[in-house]
Coordinates of N, CA and C in Angstrom, one line a residue:
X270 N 0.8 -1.2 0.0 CA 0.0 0.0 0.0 C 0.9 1.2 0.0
X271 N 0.1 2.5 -0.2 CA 1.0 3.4 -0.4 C 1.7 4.1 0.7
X272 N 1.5 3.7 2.0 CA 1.6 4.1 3.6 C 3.0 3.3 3.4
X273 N 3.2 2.2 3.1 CA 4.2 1.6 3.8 C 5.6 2.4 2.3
X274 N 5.2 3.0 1.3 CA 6.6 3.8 0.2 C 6.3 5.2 1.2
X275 N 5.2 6.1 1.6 CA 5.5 6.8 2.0 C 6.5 6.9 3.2
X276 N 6.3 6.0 3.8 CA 6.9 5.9 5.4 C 8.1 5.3 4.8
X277 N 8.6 4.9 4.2 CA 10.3 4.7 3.6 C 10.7 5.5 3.2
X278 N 10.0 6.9 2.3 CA 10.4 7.7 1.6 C 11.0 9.0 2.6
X279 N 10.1 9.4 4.0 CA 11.0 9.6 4.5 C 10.4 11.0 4.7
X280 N 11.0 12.3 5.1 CA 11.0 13.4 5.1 C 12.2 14.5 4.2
X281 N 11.2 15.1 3.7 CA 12.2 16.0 2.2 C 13.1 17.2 2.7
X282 N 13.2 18.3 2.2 CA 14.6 18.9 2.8 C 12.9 20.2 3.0
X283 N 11.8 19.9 2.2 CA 10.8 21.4 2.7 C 10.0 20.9 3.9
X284 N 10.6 19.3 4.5 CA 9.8 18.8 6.1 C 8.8 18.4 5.8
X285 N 8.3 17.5 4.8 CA 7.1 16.8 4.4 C 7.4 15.5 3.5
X286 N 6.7 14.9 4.2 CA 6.5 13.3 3.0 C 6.4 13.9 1.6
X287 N 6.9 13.3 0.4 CA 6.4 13.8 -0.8 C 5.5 12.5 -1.6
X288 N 4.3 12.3 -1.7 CA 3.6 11.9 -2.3 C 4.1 11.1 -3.6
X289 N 4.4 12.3 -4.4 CA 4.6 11.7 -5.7 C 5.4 11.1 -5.9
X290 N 6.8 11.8 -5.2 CA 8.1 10.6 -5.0 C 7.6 9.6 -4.8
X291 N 6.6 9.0 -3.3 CA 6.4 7.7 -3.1 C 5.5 6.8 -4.2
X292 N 4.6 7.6 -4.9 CA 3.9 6.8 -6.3 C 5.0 6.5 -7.2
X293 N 6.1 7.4 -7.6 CA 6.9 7.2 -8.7 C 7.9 5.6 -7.8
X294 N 8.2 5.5 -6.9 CA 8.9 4.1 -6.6 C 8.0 3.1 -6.5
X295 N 6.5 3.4 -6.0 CA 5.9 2.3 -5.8 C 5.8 2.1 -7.5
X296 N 5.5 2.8 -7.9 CA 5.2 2.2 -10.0 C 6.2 1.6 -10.5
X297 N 7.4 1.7 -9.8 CA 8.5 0.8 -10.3 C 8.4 -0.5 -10.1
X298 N 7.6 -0.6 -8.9 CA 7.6 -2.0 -8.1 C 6.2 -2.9 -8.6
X299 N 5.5 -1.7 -8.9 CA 3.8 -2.7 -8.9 C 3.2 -1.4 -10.1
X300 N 2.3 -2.0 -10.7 CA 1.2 -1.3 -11.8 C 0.6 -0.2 -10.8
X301 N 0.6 0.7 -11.0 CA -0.5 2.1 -10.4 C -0.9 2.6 -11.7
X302 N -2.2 2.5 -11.3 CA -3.2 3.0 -12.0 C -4.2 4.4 -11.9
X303 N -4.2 5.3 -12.8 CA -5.0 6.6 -12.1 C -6.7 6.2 -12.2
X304 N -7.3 6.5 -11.2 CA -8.7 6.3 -11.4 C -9.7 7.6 -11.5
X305 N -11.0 7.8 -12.2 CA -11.0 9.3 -12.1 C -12.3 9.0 -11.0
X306 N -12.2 9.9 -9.9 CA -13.0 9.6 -9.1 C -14.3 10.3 -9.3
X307 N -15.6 9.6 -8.8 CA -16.6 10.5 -8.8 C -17.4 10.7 -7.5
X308 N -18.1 11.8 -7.1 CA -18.9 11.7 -5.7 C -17.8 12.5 -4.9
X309 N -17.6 12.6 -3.6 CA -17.6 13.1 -2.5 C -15.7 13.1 -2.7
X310 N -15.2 14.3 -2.5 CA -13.7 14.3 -3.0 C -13.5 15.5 -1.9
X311 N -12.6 15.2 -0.6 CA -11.6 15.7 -0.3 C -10.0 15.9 0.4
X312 N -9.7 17.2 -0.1 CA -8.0 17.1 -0.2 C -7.7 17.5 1.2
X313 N -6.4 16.1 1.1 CA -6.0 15.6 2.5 C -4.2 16.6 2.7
X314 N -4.2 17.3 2.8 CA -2.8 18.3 3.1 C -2.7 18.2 5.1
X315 N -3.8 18.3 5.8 CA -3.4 17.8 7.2 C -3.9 16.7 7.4
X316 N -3.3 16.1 8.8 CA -3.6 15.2 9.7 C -5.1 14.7 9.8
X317 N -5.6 15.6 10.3 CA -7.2 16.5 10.5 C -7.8 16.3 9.5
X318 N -7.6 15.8 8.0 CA -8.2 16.0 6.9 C -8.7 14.4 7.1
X319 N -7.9 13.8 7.3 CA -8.3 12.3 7.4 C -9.5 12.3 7.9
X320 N -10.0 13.1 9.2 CA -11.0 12.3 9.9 C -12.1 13.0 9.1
X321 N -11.8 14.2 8.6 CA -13.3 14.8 7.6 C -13.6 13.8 6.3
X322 N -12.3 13.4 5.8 CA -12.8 12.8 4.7 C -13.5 10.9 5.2
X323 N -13.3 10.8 6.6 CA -13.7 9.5 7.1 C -15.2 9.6 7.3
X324 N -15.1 10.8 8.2 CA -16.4 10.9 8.7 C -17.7 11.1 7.3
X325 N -17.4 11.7 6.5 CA -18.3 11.7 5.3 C -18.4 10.6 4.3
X326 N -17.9 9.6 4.4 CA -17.8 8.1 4.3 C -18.4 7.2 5.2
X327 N -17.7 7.6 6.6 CA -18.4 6.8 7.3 C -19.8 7.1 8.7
X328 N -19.6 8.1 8.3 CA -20.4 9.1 9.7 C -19.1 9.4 11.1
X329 N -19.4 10.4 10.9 CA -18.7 10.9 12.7 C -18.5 10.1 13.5
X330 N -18.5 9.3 14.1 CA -18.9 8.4 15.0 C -18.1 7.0 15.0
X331 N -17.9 6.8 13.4 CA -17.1 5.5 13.3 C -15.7 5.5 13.8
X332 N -14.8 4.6 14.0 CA -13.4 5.0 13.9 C -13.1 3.5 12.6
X333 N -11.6 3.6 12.6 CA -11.3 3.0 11.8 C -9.5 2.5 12.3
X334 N -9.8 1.1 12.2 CA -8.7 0.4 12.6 C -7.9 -0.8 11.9
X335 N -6.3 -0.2 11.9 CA -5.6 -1.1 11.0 C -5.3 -2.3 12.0
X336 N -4.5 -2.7 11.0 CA -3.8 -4.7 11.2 C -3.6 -4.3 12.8
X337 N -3.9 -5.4 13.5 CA -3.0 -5.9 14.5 C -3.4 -4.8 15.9
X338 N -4.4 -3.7 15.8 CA -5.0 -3.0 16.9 C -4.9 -3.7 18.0
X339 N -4.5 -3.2 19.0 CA -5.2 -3.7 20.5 C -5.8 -2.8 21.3
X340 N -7.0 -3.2 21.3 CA -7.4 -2.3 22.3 C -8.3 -2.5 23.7
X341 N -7.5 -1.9 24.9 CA -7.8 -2.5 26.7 C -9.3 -2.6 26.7
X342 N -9.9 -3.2 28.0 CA -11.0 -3.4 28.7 C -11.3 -1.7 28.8
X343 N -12.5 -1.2 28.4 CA -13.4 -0.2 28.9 C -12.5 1.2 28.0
X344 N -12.2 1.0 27.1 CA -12.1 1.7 26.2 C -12.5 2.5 25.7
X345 N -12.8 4.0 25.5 CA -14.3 5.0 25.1 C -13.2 5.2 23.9
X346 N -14.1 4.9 22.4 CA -13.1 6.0 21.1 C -14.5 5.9 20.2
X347 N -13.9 7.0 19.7 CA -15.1 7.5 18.5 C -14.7 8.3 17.4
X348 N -15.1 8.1 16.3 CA -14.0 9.1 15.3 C -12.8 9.0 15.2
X349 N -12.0 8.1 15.4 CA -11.0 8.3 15.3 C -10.3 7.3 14.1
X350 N -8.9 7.6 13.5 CA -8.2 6.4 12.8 C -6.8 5.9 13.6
X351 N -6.8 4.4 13.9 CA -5.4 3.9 14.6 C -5.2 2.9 13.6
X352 N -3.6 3.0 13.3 CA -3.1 2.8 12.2 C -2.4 1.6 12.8
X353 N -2.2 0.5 11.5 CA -1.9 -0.6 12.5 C -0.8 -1.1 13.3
X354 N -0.8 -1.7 14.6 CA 0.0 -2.3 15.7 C -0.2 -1.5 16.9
X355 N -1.2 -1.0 16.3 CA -1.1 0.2 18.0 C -1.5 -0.7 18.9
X356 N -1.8 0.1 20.1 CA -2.1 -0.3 21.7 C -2.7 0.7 22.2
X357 N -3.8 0.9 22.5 CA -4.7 1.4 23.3 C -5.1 1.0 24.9
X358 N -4.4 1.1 25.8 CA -4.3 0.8 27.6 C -6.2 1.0 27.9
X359 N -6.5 0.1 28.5 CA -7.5 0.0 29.9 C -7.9 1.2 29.9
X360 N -9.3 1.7 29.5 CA -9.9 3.2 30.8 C -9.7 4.1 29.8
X361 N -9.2 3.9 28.9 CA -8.6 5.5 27.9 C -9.4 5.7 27.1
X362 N -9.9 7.3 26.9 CA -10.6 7.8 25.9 C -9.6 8.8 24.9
X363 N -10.3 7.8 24.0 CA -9.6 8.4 22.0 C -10.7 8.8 21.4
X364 N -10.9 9.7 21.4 CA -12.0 10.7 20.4 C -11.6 11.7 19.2
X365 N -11.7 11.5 18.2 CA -11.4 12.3 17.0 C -10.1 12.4 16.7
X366 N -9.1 11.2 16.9 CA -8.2 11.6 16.7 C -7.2 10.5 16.1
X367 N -6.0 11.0 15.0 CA -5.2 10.4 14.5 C -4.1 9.4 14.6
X368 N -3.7 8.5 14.9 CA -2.9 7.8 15.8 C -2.1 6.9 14.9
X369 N -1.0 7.1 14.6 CA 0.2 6.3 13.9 C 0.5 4.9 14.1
X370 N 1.3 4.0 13.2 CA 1.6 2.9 13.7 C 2.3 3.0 14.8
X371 N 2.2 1.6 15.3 CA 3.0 0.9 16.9 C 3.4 2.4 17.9
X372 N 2.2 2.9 17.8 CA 2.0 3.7 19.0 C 1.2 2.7 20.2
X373 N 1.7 3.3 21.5 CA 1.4 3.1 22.9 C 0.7 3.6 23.6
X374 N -0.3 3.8 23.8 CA -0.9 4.7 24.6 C -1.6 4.1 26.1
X375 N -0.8 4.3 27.0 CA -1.1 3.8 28.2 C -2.8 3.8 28.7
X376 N -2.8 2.9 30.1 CA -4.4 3.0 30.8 C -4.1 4.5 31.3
X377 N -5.7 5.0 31.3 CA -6.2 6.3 31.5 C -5.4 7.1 31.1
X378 N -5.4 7.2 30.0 CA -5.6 8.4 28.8 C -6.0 9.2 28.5
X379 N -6.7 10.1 28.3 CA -7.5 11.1 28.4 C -7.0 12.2 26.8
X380 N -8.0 12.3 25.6 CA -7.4 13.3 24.6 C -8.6 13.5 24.8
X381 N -8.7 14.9 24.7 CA -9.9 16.0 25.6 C -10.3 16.3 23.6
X382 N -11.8 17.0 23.3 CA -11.4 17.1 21.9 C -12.2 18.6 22.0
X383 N -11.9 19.0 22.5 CA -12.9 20.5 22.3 C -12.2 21.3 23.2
X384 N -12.7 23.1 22.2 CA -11.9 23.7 23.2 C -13.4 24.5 23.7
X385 N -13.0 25.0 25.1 CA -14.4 25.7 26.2 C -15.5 26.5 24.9
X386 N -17.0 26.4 25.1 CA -17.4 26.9 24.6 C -17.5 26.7 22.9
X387 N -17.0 25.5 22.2 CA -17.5 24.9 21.3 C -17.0 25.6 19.8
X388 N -15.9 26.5 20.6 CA -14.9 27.0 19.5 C -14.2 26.4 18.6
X389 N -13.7 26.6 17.4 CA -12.6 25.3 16.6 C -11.7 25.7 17.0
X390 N -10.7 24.4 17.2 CA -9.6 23.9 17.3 C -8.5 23.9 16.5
X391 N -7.8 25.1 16.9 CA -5.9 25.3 16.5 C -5.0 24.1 16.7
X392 N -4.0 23.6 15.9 CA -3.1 23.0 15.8 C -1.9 23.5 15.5
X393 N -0.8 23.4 16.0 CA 0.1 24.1 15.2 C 1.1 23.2 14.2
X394 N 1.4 24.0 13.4 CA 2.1 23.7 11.9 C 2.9 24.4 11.7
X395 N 4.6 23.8 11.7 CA 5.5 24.8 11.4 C 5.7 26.0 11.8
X396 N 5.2 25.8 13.4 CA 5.3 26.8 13.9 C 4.3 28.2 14.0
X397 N 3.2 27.7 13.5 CA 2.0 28.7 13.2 C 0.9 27.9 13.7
X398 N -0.4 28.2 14.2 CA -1.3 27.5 14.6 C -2.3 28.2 13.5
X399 N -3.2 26.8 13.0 CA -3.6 26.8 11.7 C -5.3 25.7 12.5
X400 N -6.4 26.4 11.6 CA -7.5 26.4 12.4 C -7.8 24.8 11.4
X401 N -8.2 23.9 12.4 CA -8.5 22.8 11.8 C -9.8 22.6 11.3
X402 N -10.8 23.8 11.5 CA -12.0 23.6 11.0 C -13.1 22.5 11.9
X403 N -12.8 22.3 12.8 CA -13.4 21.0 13.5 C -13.5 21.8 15.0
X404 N -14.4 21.6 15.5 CA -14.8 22.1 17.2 C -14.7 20.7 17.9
X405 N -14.6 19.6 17.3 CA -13.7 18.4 18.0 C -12.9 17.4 17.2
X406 N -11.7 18.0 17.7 CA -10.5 17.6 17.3 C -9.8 16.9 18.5
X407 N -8.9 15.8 18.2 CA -8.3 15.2 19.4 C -6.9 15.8 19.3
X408 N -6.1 14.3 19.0 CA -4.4 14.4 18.6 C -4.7 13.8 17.7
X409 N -3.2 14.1 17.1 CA -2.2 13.1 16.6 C -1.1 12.9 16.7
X410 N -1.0 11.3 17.2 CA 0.2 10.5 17.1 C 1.0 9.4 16.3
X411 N 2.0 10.7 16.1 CA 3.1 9.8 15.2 C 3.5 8.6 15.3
X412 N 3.9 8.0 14.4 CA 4.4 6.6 14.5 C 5.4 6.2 15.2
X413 N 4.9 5.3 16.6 CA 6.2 5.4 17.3 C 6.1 5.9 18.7
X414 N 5.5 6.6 18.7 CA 4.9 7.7 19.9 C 4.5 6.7 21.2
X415 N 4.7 7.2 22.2 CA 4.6 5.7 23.4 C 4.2 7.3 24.6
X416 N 3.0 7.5 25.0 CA 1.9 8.0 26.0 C 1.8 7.1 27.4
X417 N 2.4 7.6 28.4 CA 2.6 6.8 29.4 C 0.9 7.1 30.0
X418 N 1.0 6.1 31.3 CA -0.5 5.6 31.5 C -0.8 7.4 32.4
X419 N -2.1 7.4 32.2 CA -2.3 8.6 33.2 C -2.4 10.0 32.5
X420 N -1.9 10.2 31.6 CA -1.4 11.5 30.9 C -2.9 12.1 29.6
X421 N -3.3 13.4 29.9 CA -4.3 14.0 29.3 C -3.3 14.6 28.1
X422 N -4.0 14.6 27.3 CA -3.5 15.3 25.8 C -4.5 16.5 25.7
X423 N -4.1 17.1 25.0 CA -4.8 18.8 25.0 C -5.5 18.7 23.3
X424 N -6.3 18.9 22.9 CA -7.2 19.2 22.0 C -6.3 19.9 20.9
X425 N -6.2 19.2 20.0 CA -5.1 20.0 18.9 C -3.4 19.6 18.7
X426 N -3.0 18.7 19.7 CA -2.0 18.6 19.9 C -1.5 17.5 18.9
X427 N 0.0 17.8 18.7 CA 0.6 16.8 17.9 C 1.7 15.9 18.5
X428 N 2.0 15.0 18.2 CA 3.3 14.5 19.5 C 3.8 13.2 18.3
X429 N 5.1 13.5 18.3 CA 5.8 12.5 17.3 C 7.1 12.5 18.0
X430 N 8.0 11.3 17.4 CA 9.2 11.0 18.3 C 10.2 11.6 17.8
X431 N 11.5 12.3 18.7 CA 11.9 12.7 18.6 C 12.0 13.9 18.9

C-alpha cells in the first residue's frame, strides 16, 4: 500500500512526506493506476483532513482500525483512525483523533477534543497555529509515539518521536 513507500520515503529537505516521490517508486515495483473519481472528494494536506474525509464516508462516529489494533477493557473512542499495531491501555478515551503505527498509549488516557465553549480547534504547523475547521479535534500521534498511563493530551496537539 502506499503508507508503507511513504513511510520509507521519508522526510524531504521542505519537512514533508512527498507523495509523488512515493507513487513514482511504488510504479517501479507494482502497476499504479490513475482512477478518475466520482462523488464526494476531499484534499488531504493535514492530519485532521483524514478524519473529515472518514467521517463523510463513514459518519462521525465510526473509527477506523488497521492490522493488529489492541485495544484494553473499557475503552471510550469514536471518530478516530489507529493505524496498525497500535495499543490502546485500559480506561482511555480516544475521540477524534489520528494515531500512527505501533503507538502506545497507556491505561487512562485522556485526549480531551474541544476547546471551552464549542470554539474550533488550533493546531500548530511549522510553527504557526492553523485552524483545523473541526470544534472536536483530538491528537495526533506519530508513528512510534509511546503516551505513558495517566497522561491527558490537549485538543489539537501533535506529538511524534523525537
Amino acid at each position: 500500500d502506499i503508507f508503507s513507500y511513504l513511510h520509507e520515503e521519508g522526510v524531504s529537505s521542505r519537512g514533508e512526506v512527498e507523495l509523488p516521490q512515493a507513487m513514482v517508486r511504488m510504479n517501479q515495483e507494482i502497476d499504479v493506476k490513475v482512477v478518475k473519481a466520482k462523488g464526494y472528494w476531499h484534499p488531504i494536506g493535514y492530519p485532521w483532513d483524514l478524519l473529515i474525509a472518514s467521517s463523510a464516508l463513514d459518519g462521525e462516529s465510526e473509527c477506523w482500525l488497521g492490522e493488529g489494533v489492541k485495544i484494553g477493557e473499557e475503552v471510550t473512542m469514536c471518530g478516530s483512525i489507529v493505524m496498525e499495531g497500535s495499543v490502546i491501555g485500559a480506561g482511555s478515551s480516544v475521540r477524534h483523533s489520528v494515531i500512527g503505527r505501533e503507538v502506545v498509549i497507556g491505561e487512562r488516557v485522556l485526549v480531551e477534543t474541544s476547546i471551552e465553549g464549542g470554539e474550533m480547534v488550533f493546531s500548530e504547523v511549522k510553527g504557526v497555529m492553523v485552524n483545523t475547521g473541526l470544534s472536536e479535534f483530538g491528537c495526533v500521534l506519530g508513528d512510534g509515539v509511546v503516551v505513558e498511563d495517566g497522561v491527558v493530551l490537549s485538543a489539537g496537539i501533535k506529538v511524534d518521536v523525537g
